[in-house]
């Protein structure tokens, strides 16, 4: 009697029609911001002062996450670079849940900020309770809509009156 393995090898799983489509639409058409012509590099925010500066900047609260943004100080600004930080409070849950929420936010930011972020800006993504339960495509939709709204608001505040 011959037995077939219960698992599919990784290469076969990628090619399997049962695996489903790999890609898909990550934005609703009405929330798609204009992409940058060049991909931006991402640096990490690591110092508390940077997080506090973003907290005093512009904030956009969405279902999946809160996005805070401010202009990068001139002495830290680099060409074609955005700086990003991630945070999750104890309200999210234990360390395991906080780490998982930050991993999901890092993945969403890595997918969207190089395309839709603005060079010379700092972004902080704050996890919310819904960050853990929200489907990843909707989490990216929330981030895209937040980026679009923040950039519109930053453009209004940075224009000289």
mmCIF file of C-alpha atoms in Angstrom:
data_model
loop_
_atom_site.group_PDB
_atom_site.id
_atom_site.type_symbol
_atom_site.label_atom_id
_atom_site.label_comp_id
_atom_site.label_asym_id
_atom_site.label_seq_id
_atom_site.Cartn_x
_atom_site.Cartn_y
_atom_site.Cartn_z
ATOM 1 C CA UNK A 1 0.000 0.000 0.000
ATOM 2 C CA UNK A 2 1.498 3.360 -1.057
ATOM 3 C CA UNK A 3 0.855 6.538 0.801
ATOM 4 C CA UNK A 4 1.086 10.015 -0.645
ATOM 5 C CA UNK A 5 2.513 12.708 1.581
ATOM 6 C CA UNK A 6 -0.182 14.693 3.401
ATOM 7 C CA UNK A 7 1.646 17.937 2.706
ATOM 8 C CA UNK A 8 2.517 19.505 -0.591
ATOM 9 C CA UNK A 9 6.099 20.592 -1.185
ATOM 10 C CA UNK A 10 6.494 24.359 -1.120
ATOM 11 C CA UNK A 11 7.078 24.673 -4.882
ATOM 12 C CA UNK A 12 3.989 22.596 -5.630
ATOM 13 C CA UNK A 13 1.891 24.648 -3.209
ATOM 14 C CA UNK A 14 2.780 27.863 -5.055
ATOM 15 C CA UNK A 15 1.740 26.373 -8.388
ATOM 16 C CA UNK A 16 -1.365 24.641 -7.073
ATOM 17 C CA UNK A 17 -4.693 26.044 -8.252
ATOM 18 C CA UNK A 18 -6.007 25.279 -4.765
ATOM 19 C CA UNK A 19 -3.553 27.818 -3.363
ATOM 20 C CA UNK A 20 -5.664 30.556 -4.943
ATOM 21 C CA UNK A 21 -4.507 33.801 -6.477
ATOM 22 C CA UNK A 22 -1.400 35.220 -4.859
ATOM 23 C CA UNK A 23 -2.023 38.850 -5.661
ATOM 24 C CA UNK A 24 -5.153 40.876 -5.636
ATOM 25 C CA UNK A 25 -6.500 44.355 -5.357
ATOM 26 C CA UNK A 26 -5.280 45.916 -2.174
ATOM 27 C CA UNK A 27 -7.043 49.282 -2.627
ATOM 28 C CA UNK A 28 -10.498 50.390 -3.435
ATOM 29 C CA UNK A 29 -10.382 52.547 -6.589
ATOM 30 C CA UNK A 30 -11.618 55.663 -4.778
ATOM 31 C CA UNK A 31 -8.842 55.483 -2.161
ATOM 32 C CA UNK A 32 -5.840 54.902 -4.383
ATOM 33 C CA UNK A 33 -3.310 57.700 -3.884
ATOM 34 C CA UNK A 34 -0.924 58.668 -6.627
ATOM 35 C CA UNK A 35 2.284 56.618 -6.452
ATOM 36 C CA UNK A 36 5.695 58.238 -6.348
ATOM 37 C CA UNK A 37 7.669 57.904 -9.586
ATOM 38 C CA UNK A 38 10.619 56.558 -7.549
ATOM 39 C CA UNK A 39 10.530 54.042 -4.744
ATOM 40 C CA UNK A 40 11.498 55.606 -1.450
ATOM 41 C CA UNK A 41 13.856 54.069 1.066
ATOM 42 C CA UNK A 42 12.612 53.474 4.592
ATOM 43 C CA UNK A 43 14.574 54.233 7.769
ATOM 44 C CA UNK A 44 13.360 53.324 11.236
ATOM 45 C CA UNK A 45 12.522 55.743 14.026
ATOM 46 C CA UNK A 46 14.236 54.497 17.171
ATOM 47 C CA UNK A 47 14.388 57.433 19.570
ATOM 48 C CA UNK A 48 11.578 58.522 21.856
ATOM 49 C CA UNK A 49 11.943 62.167 20.790
ATOM 50 C CA UNK A 50 11.103 61.213 17.187
ATOM 51 C CA UNK A 51 7.934 59.398 18.305
ATOM 52 C CA UNK A 52 6.899 62.364 20.453
ATOM 53 C CA UNK A 53 7.468 64.791 17.549
ATOM 54 C CA UNK A 54 5.157 62.668 15.370
ATOM 55 C CA UNK A 55 2.577 62.519 18.164
ATOM 56 C CA UNK A 56 2.415 66.327 18.063
ATOM 57 C CA UNK A 57 2.101 66.351 14.278
ATOM 58 C CA UNK A 58 -0.877 65.397 12.131
ATOM 59 C CA UNK A 59 -2.863 62.305 13.141
ATOM 60 C CA UNK A 60 -5.323 60.146 11.233
ATOM 61 C CA UNK A 61 -7.298 57.459 13.078
ATOM 62 C CA UNK A 62 -8.572 54.537 11.013
ATOM 63 C CA UNK A 63 -10.167 51.246 11.993
ATOM 64 C CA UNK A 64 -6.984 49.216 11.530
ATOM 65 C CA UNK A 65 -4.339 51.632 12.825
ATOM 66 C CA UNK A 66 -3.578 55.217 13.721
ATOM 67 C CA UNK A 67 -1.112 57.053 11.487
ATOM 68 C CA UNK A 68 0.848 60.052 12.759
ATOM 69 C CA UNK A 69 3.088 62.156 10.537
ATOM 70 C CA UNK A 70 5.326 65.184 10.632
ATOM 71 C CA UNK A 71 8.152 66.654 8.587
ATOM 72 C CA UNK A 72 11.605 65.207 9.245
ATOM 73 C CA UNK A 73 13.974 67.657 10.963
ATOM 74 C CA UNK A 74 16.555 69.021 8.525
ATOM 75 C CA UNK A 75 19.545 67.460 10.270
ATOM 76 C CA UNK A 76 18.036 63.948 9.888
ATOM 77 C CA UNK A 77 16.505 64.364 6.426
ATOM 78 C CA UNK A 78 17.923 62.265 3.598
ATOM 79 C CA UNK A 79 17.014 62.423 -0.077
ATOM 80 C CA UNK A 80 14.379 59.915 -1.215
ATOM 81 C CA UNK A 81 13.912 58.552 2.313
ATOM 82 C CA UNK A 82 10.994 58.312 4.735
ATOM 83 C CA UNK A 83 11.390 57.427 8.381
ATOM 84 C CA UNK A 84 8.837 55.156 10.018
ATOM 85 C CA UNK A 85 8.190 53.864 13.531
ATOM 86 C CA UNK A 86 5.757 51.359 15.004
ATOM 87 C CA UNK A 87 4.195 51.202 18.437
ATOM 88 C CA UNK A 88 1.619 49.135 20.291
ATOM 89 C CA UNK A 89 0.407 49.806 23.825
ATOM 90 C CA UNK A 90 -0.495 47.257 26.469
ATOM 91 C CA UNK A 91 -4.144 47.866 25.675
ATOM 92 C CA UNK A 92 -3.598 45.685 22.592
ATOM 93 C CA UNK A 93 -2.794 42.682 24.772
ATOM 94 C CA UNK A 94 0.173 40.700 25.992
ATOM 95 C CA UNK A 95 3.607 40.863 24.364
ATOM 96 C CA UNK A 96 2.694 38.198 21.807
ATOM 97 C CA UNK A 97 -0.287 40.202 20.522
ATOM 98 C CA UNK A 98 1.657 43.486 20.534
ATOM 99 C CA UNK A 99 4.498 41.923 18.537
ATOM 100 C CA UNK A 100 2.066 40.387 16.043
ATOM 101 C CA UNK A 101 0.289 43.738 15.616
ATOM 102 C CA UNK A 102 3.619 45.496 14.969
ATOM 103 C CA UNK A 103 4.637 42.805 12.460
ATOM 104 C CA UNK A 104 1.385 43.348 10.557
ATOM 105 C CA UNK A 105 1.933 47.111 10.578
ATOM 106 C CA UNK A 106 5.535 46.671 9.367
ATOM 107 C CA UNK A 107 4.339 44.514 6.472
ATOM 108 C CA UNK A 108 1.638 47.015 5.471
ATOM 109 C CA UNK A 109 4.084 49.927 5.707
ATOM 110 C CA UNK A 110 6.709 48.064 3.672
ATOM 111 C CA UNK A 111 4.113 47.530 0.950
ATOM 112 C CA UNK A 112 2.768 51.086 0.819
ATOM 113 C CA UNK A 113 5.179 53.698 2.195
ATOM 114 C CA UNK A 114 7.896 53.303 -0.472
ATOM 115 C CA UNK A 115 5.195 53.934 -3.091
ATOM 116 C CA UNK A 116 2.897 56.464 -1.444
ATOM 117 C CA UNK A 117 4.941 58.099 1.311
ATOM 118 C CA UNK A 118 6.567 61.491 0.939
ATOM 119 C CA UNK A 119 10.302 61.970 1.215
ATOM 120 C CA UNK A 120 11.302 64.117 4.157
ATOM 121 C CA UNK A 121 8.460 62.961 6.401
ATOM 122 C CA UNK A 122 8.324 60.819 9.533
ATOM 123 C CA UNK A 123 5.458 58.365 10.032
ATOM 124 C CA UNK A 124 4.424 56.457 13.152
ATOM 125 C CA UNK A 125 1.900 53.629 12.940
ATOM 126 C CA UNK A 126 0.110 52.965 16.210
ATOM 127 C CA UNK A 127 -1.589 49.584 16.565
ATOM 128 C CA UNK A 128 -5.221 49.447 17.617
ATOM 129 C CA UNK A 129 -7.219 46.488 18.925
ATOM 130 C CA UNK A 130 -8.657 45.936 15.446
ATOM 131 C CA UNK A 131 -5.150 45.651 13.927
ATOM 132 C CA UNK A 132 -5.014 41.999 14.967
ATOM 133 C CA UNK A 133 -8.449 41.017 13.639
ATOM 134 C CA UNK A 134 -8.653 43.093 10.456
ATOM 135 C CA UNK A 135 -7.952 41.275 7.163
ATOM 136 C CA UNK A 136 -4.600 42.350 5.757
ATOM 137 C CA UNK A 137 -6.081 43.793 2.550
ATOM 138 C CA UNK A 138 -8.387 46.036 4.611
ATOM 139 C CA UNK A 139 -5.489 47.009 6.853
ATOM 140 C CA UNK A 140 -3.611 48.179 3.742
ATOM 141 C CA UNK A 141 -6.747 50.011 2.574
ATOM 142 C CA UNK A 142 -6.887 51.814 5.917
ATOM 143 C CA UNK A 143 -3.229 52.801 5.628
ATOM 144 C CA UNK A 144 -3.659 54.011 2.041
ATOM 145 C CA UNK A 145 -6.689 56.125 2.953
ATOM 146 C CA UNK A 146 -4.851 57.518 5.988
ATOM 147 C CA UNK A 147 -1.823 58.418 3.868
ATOM 148 C CA UNK A 148 -4.005 60.213 1.349
ATOM 149 C CA UNK A 149 -5.851 62.189 4.047
ATOM 150 C CA UNK A 150 -2.642 63.031 5.923
ATOM 151 C CA UNK A 151 -0.892 64.284 2.817
ATOM 152 C CA UNK A 152 -3.846 66.516 1.973
ATOM 153 C CA UNK A 153 -3.826 67.908 5.505
ATOM 154 C CA UNK A 154 -0.037 68.347 5.544
ATOM 155 C CA UNK A 155 -0.230 70.213 2.237
ATOM 156 C CA UNK A 156 -2.737 72.643 3.767
ATOM 157 C CA UNK A 157 -0.643 73.224 6.898
ATOM 158 C CA UNK A 158 2.705 73.586 5.066
ATOM 159 C CA UNK A 159 1.430 76.169 2.552
ATOM 160 C CA UNK A 160 2.253 79.753 3.458
ATOM 161 C CA UNK A 161 -0.884 81.790 4.121
#
